[in-house]
PDB file of C-alpha atoms in Angstrom:
ATOM      1  CA  MET A  73      -3.984  -8.871  21.630  1.00  0.00           C
ATOM      2  CA  LEU A  74      -3.846 -12.564  20.793  1.00  0.00           C
ATOM      3  CA  LEU A  75      -6.353 -12.495  17.947  1.00  0.00           C
ATOM      4  CA  PHE A  76      -4.001 -14.582  15.770  1.00  0.00           C
ATOM      5  CA  ALA A  77      -4.355 -17.457  18.266  1.00  0.00           C
ATOM      6  CA  ARG A  78      -8.111 -17.680  17.589  1.00  0.00           C
ATOM      7  CA  ASN A  79      -8.260 -16.479  13.984  1.00  0.00           C
ATOM      8  CA  PHE A  80      -5.687 -18.046  11.654  1.00  0.00           C
ATOM      9  CA  ASP A  81      -6.424 -15.449   8.936  1.00  0.00           C
ATOM     10  CA  VAL A  82      -4.695 -12.818  11.092  1.00  0.00           C
ATOM     11  CA  SER A  83      -0.941 -12.549  10.635  1.00  0.00           C
ATOM     12  CA  PHE A  84       1.307 -13.469  13.555  1.00  0.00           C
ATOM     13  CA  THR A  85       3.601 -10.502  12.883  1.00  0.00           C
ATOM     14  CA  ASN A  86       3.215  -6.977  11.554  1.00  0.00           C
ATOM     15  CA  ASN A  87       5.846  -7.615   8.876  1.00  0.00           C
ATOM     16  CA  SER A  88       3.501  -6.664   6.004  1.00  0.00           C
ATOM     17  CA  ALA A  89       2.881  -3.264   7.600  1.00  0.00           C
ATOM     18  CA  GLU A  90       6.618  -2.731   8.037  1.00  0.00           C
ATOM     19  CA  GLN A  91       7.278  -3.690   4.411  1.00  0.00           C
ATOM     20  CA  THR A  92       4.697  -1.145   3.261  1.00  0.00           C
ATOM     21  CA  VAL A  93       6.380   1.664   5.209  1.00  0.00           C
ATOM     22  CA  ARG A  94       9.904   0.631   4.137  1.00  0.00           C
ATOM     23  CA  ASN A  95       9.367   1.875   0.571  1.00  0.00           C
ATOM     24  CA  LEU A  96       8.310   5.316   1.792  1.00  0.00           C
ATOM     25  CA  LYS A  97      11.234   5.576   4.209  1.00  0.00           C
ATOM     26  CA  SER A  98      13.683   4.655   1.436  1.00  0.00           C
ATOM     27  CA  LYS A  99      12.216   7.326  -0.854  1.00  0.00           C
ATOM     28  CA  VAL A 100      12.475   9.978   1.860  1.00  0.00           C
ATOM     29  CA  LYS A 101      16.096   8.970   2.598  1.00  0.00           C
ATOM     30  CA  VAL A 102      17.107   9.277  -1.055  1.00  0.00           C
ATOM     31  CA  ALA A 103      15.133  12.395  -1.992  1.00  0.00           C
ATOM     32  CA  GLY A 104      15.261  14.095   1.399  1.00  0.00           C
ATOM     33  CA  ASN A 105      11.585  15.045   1.208  1.00  0.00           C
ATOM     34  CA  PHE A 106       8.689  15.531  -1.173  1.00  0.00           C
ATOM     35  CA  ARG A 107       8.360  18.763  -3.132  1.00  0.00           C
ATOM     36  CA  SER A 108       4.752  19.430  -2.151  1.00  0.00           C
ATOM     37  CA  ASP A 109       2.062  18.199   0.175  1.00  0.00           C
ATOM     38  CA  ASP A 110      -0.130  17.340  -2.833  1.00  0.00           C
ATOM     39  CA  GLY A 111       2.637  15.216  -4.333  1.00  0.00           C
ATOM     40  CA  THR A 112       3.087  13.415  -1.036  1.00  0.00           C
ATOM     41  CA  GLU A 113      -0.641  12.764  -0.764  1.00  0.00           C
ATOM     42  CA  TRP A 114      -0.913  11.352  -4.299  1.00  0.00           C
ATOM     43  CA  TYR A 115       2.204   9.221  -3.886  1.00  0.00           C
ATOM     44  CA  LEU A 116       0.771   7.684  -0.724  1.00  0.00           C
ATOM     45  CA  LYS A 117      -2.633   7.074  -2.355  1.00  0.00           C
ATOM     46  CA  ILE A 118      -1.053   5.299  -5.318  1.00  0.00           C
ATOM     47  CA  ARG A 119       1.244   3.190  -3.107  1.00  0.00           C
ATOM     48  CA  SER A 120      -1.695   2.314  -0.873  1.00  0.00           C
ATOM     49  CA  TYR A 121      -3.749   1.185  -3.875  1.00  0.00           C
ATOM     50  CA  ILE A 122      -0.916  -0.956  -5.258  1.00  0.00           C
ATOM     51  CA  ASP A 123      -0.078  -2.496  -1.867  1.00  0.00           C
ATOM     52  CA  SER A 124      -3.744  -3.278  -1.187  1.00  0.00           C
ATOM     53  CA  ALA A 125      -4.084  -4.896  -4.604  1.00  0.00           C
ATOM     54  CA  ARG A 126      -1.043  -7.074  -3.933  1.00  0.00           C
ATOM     55  CA  LYS A 127      -2.400  -8.110  -0.539  1.00  0.00           C
ATOM     56  CA  HIS A 128      -5.643  -9.161  -2.260  1.00  0.00           C
ATOM     57  CA  GLY A 129      -3.666 -11.266  -4.751  1.00  0.00           C
ATOM     58  CA  ILE A 130      -4.161  -8.868  -7.667  1.00  0.00           C
ATOM     59  CA  ASN A 131      -1.273  -8.083 -10.005  1.00  0.00           C
ATOM     60  CA  ALA A 132      -0.172  -4.470  -9.419  1.00  0.00           C
ATOM     61  CA  PHE A 133       0.119  -3.710 -13.136  1.00  0.00           C
ATOM     62  CA  GLU A 134      -3.371  -5.074 -13.817  1.00  0.00           C
ATOM     63  CA  ALA A 135      -4.805  -3.100 -10.890  1.00  0.00           C
ATOM     64  CA  VAL A 136      -3.299   0.164 -12.160  1.00  0.00           C
ATOM     65  CA  LYS A 137      -4.382  -0.585 -15.740  1.00  0.00           C
ATOM     66  CA  LEU A 138      -7.959  -1.182 -14.577  1.00  0.00           C
ATOM     67  CA  ALA A 139      -7.904   1.977 -12.458  1.00  0.00           C
ATOM     68  CA  PHE A 140      -6.863   4.068 -15.478  1.00  0.00           C
ATOM     69  CA  SER A 141      -9.562   2.465 -17.603  1.00  0.00           C
ATOM     70  CA  GLY A 142     -12.184   3.617 -15.092  1.00  0.00           C
ATOM     71  CA  THR A 143     -12.942   0.248 -13.486  1.00  0.00           C
ATOM     72  CA  PRO A 144     -10.715  -0.012 -10.397  1.00  0.00           C
ATOM     73  CA  VAL A 145     -10.588  -3.373  -8.678  1.00  0.00           C
ATOM     74  CA  LEU A 146     -10.433  -1.657  -5.293  1.00  0.00           C
ATOM     75  CA  CYS A 147     -12.395   1.479  -4.455  1.00  0.00           C
ATOM     76  CA  PHE A 148     -11.326   3.701  -1.567  1.00  0.00           C
ATOM     77  CA  GLY A 149     -13.360   6.810  -2.341  1.00  0.00           C
ATOM     78  CA  PHE A 150     -10.530   9.116  -3.384  1.00  0.00           C
TER      79      PHE A 150
END
């Protein structure tokens, strides 16, 4: 529970997790919902990849460009 007190690499708050979810909640508010389950799944995979790249200090555009070229910087086993 107090891991951040011993390990300074751990964030004190969960703000980054809340910021990640905020984008999805905004999209659902505006659109109402997704058209299909497959579309929802792919949207979440792409957002997850971009958010993970940002958290690792990698430019989102570069990460997507590398993923389309066949050499992703992050591999999640999709």
